[in-house]
Every structure is written in structure tokens, then in C-alpha cells.
Amino acid sequence: MTRLLINIDHVATLRNARRKAFPDPVEAARLCEASGADGIVFHLREDRRHIQDHDVVGLKQAVHGKLDFELSTNEEMVSICCATCPDLATLVPEKREEITTECGLDVIRHQTILSDTVDQLHQAGIGEVALFVDPDPDQIQAVRDTGASAIELHTGDFANATAGEEQLYEVHKLARAADVGHECGLTIHAGHGLDYNNYSLFARSVPHVREVSIGFAIIARSVFVGLGAAVTEMAQLVKRQNVS
């Protein structure tokens, strides 16, 4: 069974665009859970471009399902995550100039700092730590040696692929990567660019996925149908694929 976690960063992006107190990402998180989400994802960036420190406190108090704190290996971010003690910490690469996360971690190159950070998060009582990685078997095998218990597969190339052979090529890469991760004893998560149109192919093709993180597509859809309806649509789509 695949669980649906919803990334509410873009609610904070909209709020911050006008420097207002609304829309409130904490209230959005409550509505997401009430509408069928199994949990909430947020990314506290060093530049605080969307989620703010007070949002983290509010989300920790408000979320009843799974809470996934995305962060870089920056010492300040790690310290805040340790103090928050979410259900899941997902380590992601971060560049100030990027619009959104562009690729997975280079686990092979940065294995020492990633291993140290994973250990620090575990010592703080965070039971599950994931690394965000491209569907590269070598990178996934390196995750095992960091002490992380899970990977989040970067699905961006699949999401950006044109329909047809290119899309099938990318989803087959993801399927192979999920097999490799499963063989390594890692829990498989996935996210980045999944939406109402491409999720069914992804779900049919990629095995072992325990949870998906979807944000932008749902927040964009909510402009037209409301957040509750947008979440329910995606939750029902995930549920249908779980039983198909």
C-alpha cells in the first residue's frame, strides 16, 4: 500500500509573496489530512523562501499523520530538525539559485557528511531518515552505508518526459532503482513532479513504493476546485492504484 503525503510548501510561497499571515500552511495541513492525506511534507530551506520557523512549530503540533521534514545538511537546519523530531527526516540537496530541487544527492561523493548527519538525526530520536536520490543504482547502494533507512526516488525526469518512449524509459529506470533499493533493505519513497496525469503509469510500473510526496500539482489544482477537493481527488487516485 502506498501512502500519500502532501507537500504544503507552495501554500507558504503564496503567503510570503504578499508578506501576509494567510494562506496559513498549518491550516492547509489540517485540511489536507481531513481530506484524505496520510501525512504532510515541508522543506525548511536556509533562505526561508517559503516555510518559516514558526510554521515548523505549528506543523509539529497540528499534524496527526506522518510528518516529513525535508532539509539539507546545513548545521542550523539539522539542529532545528532534531529539536522538532518529526516522524521522518528527508535529506535533500539545496542550492540558493534553484527554483525547486533539481536532482538527487550525490551520496557517493558526500558519504561522510551524509553519514554523520543521518547519525545525528537518529540520535535525536528520529526513527526514519531518507535520502533523496536519482534512480541511479550506484547512488542507491551507497545509501545503505550511510545508515539511512529509506530513499526518496527523484521522479522529476519521469514527470518532465514527453509521453511515449521517453516516458517509458524514465519509468523503467525508476522501477529498476526501486528494485535495487528494496534489495538493499531500504524503504522506498518517491516524489517530485508526480501529478494527476502521470501518477497511474508511475504506480503501475514502479514496485515497492511505500509513500509518495506530491505538492505542486495539488496546490495548483486547488486554485480551481479548492484544496479539500484537490486532495481528495489525488487520495482517491492513489487508493485506486493500491487496489488495482
mmCIF file of C-alpha atoms in Angstrom:
data_model
loop_
_atom_site.group_PDB
_atom_site.id
_atom_site.type_symbol
_atom_site.label_atom_id
_atom_site.label_comp_id
_atom_site.label_asym_id
_atom_site.label_seq_id
_atom_site.Cartn_x
_atom_site.Cartn_y
_atom_site.Cartn_z
ATOM 1 C CA MET A 1 0.000 0.000 0.000
ATOM 2 C CA THR A 2 1.282 3.434 -0.986
ATOM 3 C CA ARG A 3 0.594 6.374 1.339
ATOM 4 C CA LEU A 4 0.024 9.930 0.114
ATOM 5 C CA LEU A 5 1.981 12.714 1.797
ATOM 6 C CA ILE A 6 1.290 16.258 0.649
ATOM 7 C CA ASN A 7 3.944 18.961 0.433
ATOM 8 C CA ILE A 8 2.470 22.266 1.594
ATOM 9 C CA ASP A 9 5.489 24.483 0.762
ATOM 10 C CA HIS A 10 3.660 26.288 -2.037
ATOM 11 C CA VAL A 11 0.955 27.474 0.341
ATOM 12 C CA ALA A 12 3.719 29.288 2.217
ATOM 13 C CA THR A 13 5.123 30.569 -1.096
ATOM 14 C CA LEU A 14 1.781 32.233 -1.841
ATOM 15 C CA ARG A 15 1.569 33.713 1.644
ATOM 16 C CA ASN A 16 5.094 35.094 1.503
ATOM 17 C CA ALA A 17 4.531 36.681 -1.918
ATOM 18 C CA ARG A 18 2.409 39.363 -0.239
ATOM 19 C CA ARG A 19 4.029 39.105 3.218
ATOM 20 C CA LYS A 20 0.686 38.274 4.774
ATOM 21 C CA ALA A 21 -0.374 35.865 7.505
ATOM 22 C CA PHE A 22 -2.501 33.903 5.040
ATOM 23 C CA PRO A 23 -2.905 31.418 3.500
ATOM 24 C CA ASP A 24 -1.618 29.548 6.533
ATOM 25 C CA PRO A 25 0.305 26.332 5.686
ATOM 26 C CA VAL A 26 -0.619 24.887 9.081
ATOM 27 C CA GLU A 27 -4.315 25.304 8.320
ATOM 28 C CA ALA A 28 -3.655 23.834 4.873
ATOM 29 C CA ALA A 29 -2.033 20.812 6.509
ATOM 30 C CA ARG A 30 -5.100 20.260 8.677
ATOM 31 C CA LEU A 31 -7.375 20.419 5.637
ATOM 32 C CA CYS A 32 -5.130 18.050 3.676
ATOM 33 C CA GLU A 33 -5.329 15.433 6.409
ATOM 34 C CA ALA A 34 -9.083 15.902 6.774
ATOM 35 C CA SER A 35 -9.436 15.360 3.013
ATOM 36 C CA GLY A 36 -7.556 12.080 2.811
ATOM 37 C CA ALA A 37 -3.807 12.740 3.049
ATOM 38 C CA ASP A 38 -1.770 10.298 5.121
ATOM 39 C CA GLY A 39 0.728 12.944 6.138
ATOM 40 C CA ILE A 40 2.414 16.250 5.423
ATOM 41 C CA VAL A 41 5.777 17.201 3.907
ATOM 42 C CA PHE A 42 7.574 20.506 4.274
ATOM 43 C CA HIS A 43 11.045 21.765 3.350
ATOM 44 C CA LEU A 44 12.700 24.314 5.615
ATOM 45 C CA ARG A 45 15.255 25.997 3.364
ATOM 46 C CA GLU A 46 18.194 28.057 4.551
ATOM 47 C CA ASP A 47 16.832 31.131 2.740
ATOM 48 C CA ARG A 48 13.333 30.626 4.238
ATOM 49 C CA ARG A 49 11.772 31.239 0.819
ATOM 50 C CA HIS A 50 8.564 29.504 1.861
ATOM 51 C CA ILE A 51 8.312 27.597 5.148
ATOM 52 C CA GLN A 52 9.283 29.702 8.184
ATOM 53 C CA ASP A 53 10.480 28.583 11.590
ATOM 54 C CA HIS A 54 7.115 29.293 13.222
ATOM 55 C CA ASP A 55 5.443 27.092 10.579
ATOM 56 C CA VAL A 56 7.618 24.190 11.708
ATOM 57 C CA VAL A 57 6.407 24.579 15.288
ATOM 58 C CA GLY A 58 2.798 24.816 14.143
ATOM 59 C CA LEU A 59 3.034 21.800 11.858
ATOM 60 C CA LYS A 60 4.587 19.663 14.575
ATOM 61 C CA GLN A 61 1.627 20.479 16.822
ATOM 62 C CA ALA A 62 -1.103 20.212 14.181
ATOM 63 C CA VAL A 63 -0.229 17.189 12.027
ATOM 64 C CA HIS A 64 -1.692 13.902 13.247
ATOM 65 C CA GLY A 65 -0.457 11.704 10.394
ATOM 66 C CA LYS A 66 3.145 11.334 9.263
ATOM 67 C CA LEU A 67 5.286 14.470 9.329
ATOM 68 C CA ASP A 68 8.209 14.595 6.878
ATOM 69 C CA PHE A 69 10.800 17.339 7.447
ATOM 70 C CA GLU A 70 12.920 17.916 4.320
ATOM 71 C CA LEU A 71 16.275 19.555 4.916
ATOM 72 C CA SER A 72 19.846 19.977 3.743
ATOM 73 C CA THR A 73 22.909 19.026 5.779
ATOM 74 C CA ASN A 74 23.300 22.643 6.931
ATOM 75 C CA GLU A 75 24.049 22.639 10.673
ATOM 76 C CA GLU A 76 21.234 25.060 11.538
ATOM 77 C CA MET A 77 18.654 23.036 9.607
ATOM 78 C CA VAL A 78 19.802 19.802 11.210
ATOM 79 C CA SER A 79 19.598 21.369 14.661
ATOM 80 C CA ILE A 80 16.027 22.574 14.034
ATOM 81 C CA CYS A 81 15.028 19.161 12.691
ATOM 82 C CA CYS A 82 16.499 17.407 15.711
ATOM 83 C CA ALA A 83 14.591 19.723 18.046
ATOM 84 C CA THR A 84 11.364 19.161 16.090
ATOM 85 C CA CYS A 85 11.747 15.364 15.984
ATOM 86 C CA PRO A 86 9.442 14.626 13.026
ATOM 87 C CA ASP A 87 8.396 11.115 12.055
ATOM 88 C CA LEU A 88 10.657 11.256 9.003
ATOM 89 C CA ALA A 89 13.621 13.432 8.024
ATOM 90 C CA THR A 90 14.453 13.506 4.316
ATOM 91 C CA LEU A 91 17.861 14.868 3.344
ATOM 92 C CA VAL A 92 17.827 16.728 0.018
ATOM 93 C CA PRO A 93 20.342 18.770 -1.977
ATOM 94 C CA GLU A 94 19.836 22.514 -1.867
ATOM 95 C CA LYS A 95 21.098 25.412 -3.972
ATOM 96 C CA ARG A 96 20.047 29.011 -3.377
ATOM 97 C CA GLU A 97 19.693 29.775 -7.090
ATOM 98 C CA GLU A 98 17.391 26.852 -7.916
ATOM 99 C CA ILE A 99 13.640 27.313 -8.299
ATOM 100 C CA THR A 100 12.992 23.858 -6.876
ATOM 101 C CA THR A 101 15.096 20.793 -6.109
ATOM 102 C CA GLU A 102 16.789 19.842 -9.365
ATOM 103 C CA CYS A 103 18.396 16.462 -8.712
ATOM 104 C CA GLY A 104 19.176 13.825 -6.143
ATOM 105 C CA LEU A 105 22.014 13.805 -3.639
ATOM 106 C CA ASP A 106 25.471 12.691 -4.696
ATOM 107 C CA VAL A 107 25.686 10.118 -1.935
ATOM 108 C CA ILE A 108 28.963 8.645 -3.154
ATOM 109 C CA ARG A 109 30.757 11.990 -3.108
ATOM 110 C CA HIS A 110 29.260 13.247 0.158
ATOM 111 C CA GLN A 111 29.009 9.978 2.048
ATOM 112 C CA THR A 112 30.899 11.159 5.129
ATOM 113 C CA ILE A 113 28.782 14.232 5.856
ATOM 114 C CA LEU A 114 25.576 12.370 4.994
ATOM 115 C CA SER A 115 26.511 9.521 7.330
ATOM 116 C CA ASP A 116 27.290 11.988 10.130
ATOM 117 C CA THR A 117 24.003 13.808 9.588
ATOM 118 C CA VAL A 118 21.982 10.595 9.497
ATOM 119 C CA ASP A 119 23.593 9.546 12.782
ATOM 120 C CA GLN A 120 22.829 12.924 14.357
ATOM 121 C CA LEU A 121 19.179 12.702 13.313
ATOM 122 C CA HIS A 122 18.868 9.169 14.662
ATOM 123 C CA GLN A 123 20.435 10.180 17.957
ATOM 124 C CA ALA A 124 17.788 12.916 18.272
ATOM 125 C CA GLY A 125 15.106 10.221 18.223
ATOM 126 C CA ILE A 126 14.056 10.490 14.589
ATOM 127 C CA GLY A 127 13.302 6.911 13.699
ATOM 128 C CA GLU A 128 13.239 7.190 9.919
ATOM 129 C CA VAL A 129 15.759 9.059 7.777
ATOM 130 C CA ALA A 130 15.602 9.064 3.973
ATOM 131 C CA LEU A 131 17.954 10.361 1.291
ATOM 132 C CA PHE A 132 16.556 11.961 -1.872
ATOM 133 C CA VAL A 133 18.323 10.273 -4.798
ATOM 134 C CA ASP A 134 18.179 9.954 -8.558
ATOM 135 C CA PRO A 135 17.265 6.490 -9.915
ATOM 136 C CA ASP A 136 20.940 5.514 -10.084
ATOM 137 C CA PRO A 137 21.740 2.035 -8.695
ATOM 138 C CA ASP A 138 25.246 3.068 -7.591
ATOM 139 C CA GLN A 139 23.917 6.019 -5.587
ATOM 140 C CA ILE A 140 21.190 3.873 -4.044
ATOM 141 C CA GLN A 141 23.651 1.198 -2.976
ATOM 142 C CA ALA A 142 25.744 3.925 -1.325
ATOM 143 C CA VAL A 143 22.735 4.999 0.752
ATOM 144 C CA ARG A 144 22.857 1.731 2.661
ATOM 145 C CA ASP A 145 26.293 2.628 4.048
ATOM 146 C CA THR A 146 25.113 5.991 5.441
ATOM 147 C CA GLY A 147 22.776 4.367 7.944
ATOM 148 C CA ALA A 148 19.662 5.828 6.315
ATOM 149 C CA SER A 149 16.642 3.542 6.323
ATOM 150 C CA ALA A 150 14.900 4.865 3.208
ATOM 151 C CA ILE A 151 15.309 6.568 -0.130
ATOM 152 C CA GLU A 152 13.042 9.018 -1.872
ATOM 153 C CA LEU A 153 13.353 8.457 -5.604
ATOM 154 C CA HIS A 154 13.589 11.669 -7.612
ATOM 155 C CA THR A 155 10.783 11.355 -10.159
ATOM 156 C CA GLY A 156 11.443 14.680 -11.888
ATOM 157 C CA ASP A 157 12.887 13.279 -15.118
ATOM 158 C CA PHE A 158 9.889 10.972 -15.440
ATOM 159 C CA ALA A 159 7.488 13.841 -14.763
ATOM 160 C CA ASN A 160 9.177 16.045 -17.354
ATOM 161 C CA ALA A 161 9.414 13.347 -20.031
ATOM 162 C CA THR A 162 7.182 13.505 -23.073
ATOM 163 C CA ALA A 163 4.604 10.746 -23.391
ATOM 164 C CA GLY A 164 5.734 7.674 -25.249
ATOM 165 C CA GLU A 165 9.172 6.099 -25.371
ATOM 166 C CA GLU A 166 10.871 8.800 -23.323
ATOM 167 C CA GLN A 167 8.374 8.468 -20.502
ATOM 168 C CA LEU A 168 8.575 4.669 -20.569
ATOM 169 C CA TYR A 169 12.379 4.831 -20.467
ATOM 170 C CA GLU A 170 12.277 7.029 -17.362
ATOM 171 C CA VAL A 171 9.681 4.942 -15.545
ATOM 172 C CA HIS A 172 11.687 1.782 -16.247
ATOM 173 C CA LYS A 173 14.723 3.467 -14.665
ATOM 174 C CA LEU A 174 12.629 4.187 -11.601
ATOM 175 C CA ALA A 175 11.373 0.610 -11.470
ATOM 176 C CA ARG A 176 14.912 -0.773 -11.578
ATOM 177 C CA ALA A 177 16.041 1.705 -8.936
ATOM 178 C CA ALA A 178 13.162 0.691 -6.662
ATOM 179 C CA ASP A 179 14.175 -2.953 -7.043
ATOM 180 C CA VAL A 180 17.764 -2.099 -6.135
ATOM 181 C CA GLY A 181 16.674 -0.130 -3.092
ATOM 182 C CA HIS A 182 14.386 -2.918 -1.964
ATOM 183 C CA GLU A 183 17.216 -5.439 -2.367
ATOM 184 C CA CYS A 184 19.377 -3.177 -0.182
ATOM 185 C CA GLY A 185 16.763 -3.305 2.569
ATOM 186 C CA LEU A 186 15.686 0.311 2.118
ATOM 187 C CA THR A 187 12.124 1.613 2.307
ATOM 188 C CA ILE A 188 11.113 3.227 -0.986
ATOM 189 C CA HIS A 189 9.513 6.664 -1.180
ATOM 190 C CA ALA A 190 9.129 8.778 -4.316
ATOM 191 C CA GLY A 191 8.350 12.313 -5.330
ATOM 192 C CA HIS A 192 8.917 15.407 -7.457
ATOM 193 C CA GLY A 193 6.577 16.301 -10.289
ATOM 194 C CA LEU A 194 4.066 13.493 -9.806
ATOM 195 C CA ASP A 195 0.580 14.647 -10.719
ATOM 196 C CA TYR A 196 -2.954 13.610 -11.655
ATOM 197 C CA ASN A 197 -1.910 12.653 -15.196
ATOM 198 C CA ASN A 198 1.308 10.690 -14.671
ATOM 199 C CA TYR A 199 0.677 9.021 -11.330
ATOM 200 C CA SER A 200 -1.201 6.000 -12.683
ATOM 201 C CA LEU A 201 1.646 4.984 -15.003
ATOM 202 C CA PHE A 202 4.137 5.510 -12.209
ATOM 203 C CA ALA A 203 2.120 3.431 -9.738
ATOM 204 C CA ARG A 204 1.577 0.578 -12.212
ATOM 205 C CA SER A 205 5.245 0.442 -13.177
ATOM 206 C CA VAL A 206 7.332 1.115 -10.059
ATOM 207 C CA PRO A 207 7.253 -1.537 -7.311
ATOM 208 C CA HIS A 208 7.840 -1.358 -3.542
ATOM 209 C CA VAL A 209 6.826 2.305 -3.153
ATOM 210 C CA ARG A 210 5.540 2.859 0.368
ATOM 211 C CA GLU A 211 4.746 6.555 0.060
ATOM 212 C CA VAL A 212 4.692 9.378 -2.455
ATOM 213 C CA SER A 213 5.211 13.079 -1.826
ATOM 214 C CA ILE A 214 3.070 15.322 -4.048
ATOM 215 C CA GLY A 215 2.743 19.062 -3.646
ATOM 216 C CA PHE A 216 2.730 21.491 -6.538
ATOM 217 C CA ALA A 217 0.157 19.622 -8.643
ATOM 218 C CA ILE A 218 -2.301 19.531 -5.765
ATOM 219 C CA ILE A 219 -1.838 23.164 -4.734
ATOM 220 C CA ALA A 220 -2.191 24.251 -8.393
ATOM 221 C CA ARG A 221 -5.357 22.168 -8.800
ATOM 222 C CA SER A 222 -6.770 23.703 -5.637
ATOM 223 C CA VAL A 223 -6.925 27.124 -7.325
ATOM 224 C CA PHE A 224 -9.798 25.765 -9.422
ATOM 225 C CA VAL A 225 -11.536 23.225 -7.189
ATOM 226 C CA GLY A 226 -10.454 24.067 -3.638
ATOM 227 C CA LEU A 227 -7.776 22.403 -1.558
ATOM 228 C CA GLY A 228 -10.030 19.793 0.018
ATOM 229 C CA ALA A 229 -11.341 18.596 -3.337
ATOM 230 C CA ALA A 230 -7.870 18.599 -4.908
ATOM 231 C CA VAL A 231 -6.509 16.451 -2.081
ATOM 232 C CA THR A 232 -9.458 14.073 -2.209
ATOM 233 C CA GLU A 233 -9.019 13.586 -5.964
ATOM 234 C CA MET A 234 -5.385 12.631 -5.545
ATOM 235 C CA ALA A 235 -6.066 10.463 -2.499
ATOM 236 C CA GLN A 236 -8.716 8.552 -4.438
ATOM 237 C CA LEU A 237 -6.326 8.111 -7.363
ATOM 238 C CA VAL A 238 -3.652 6.683 -5.066
ATOM 239 C CA LYS A 239 -6.214 4.418 -3.417
ATOM 240 C CA ARG A 240 -7.454 3.103 -6.754
ATOM 241 C CA GLN A 241 -3.931 2.237 -7.829
ATOM 242 C CA ASN A 242 -3.331 0.500 -4.498
ATOM 243 C CA VAL A 243 -6.179 -1.948 -5.172
ATOM 244 C CA SER A 244 -5.761 -2.346 -8.926
#
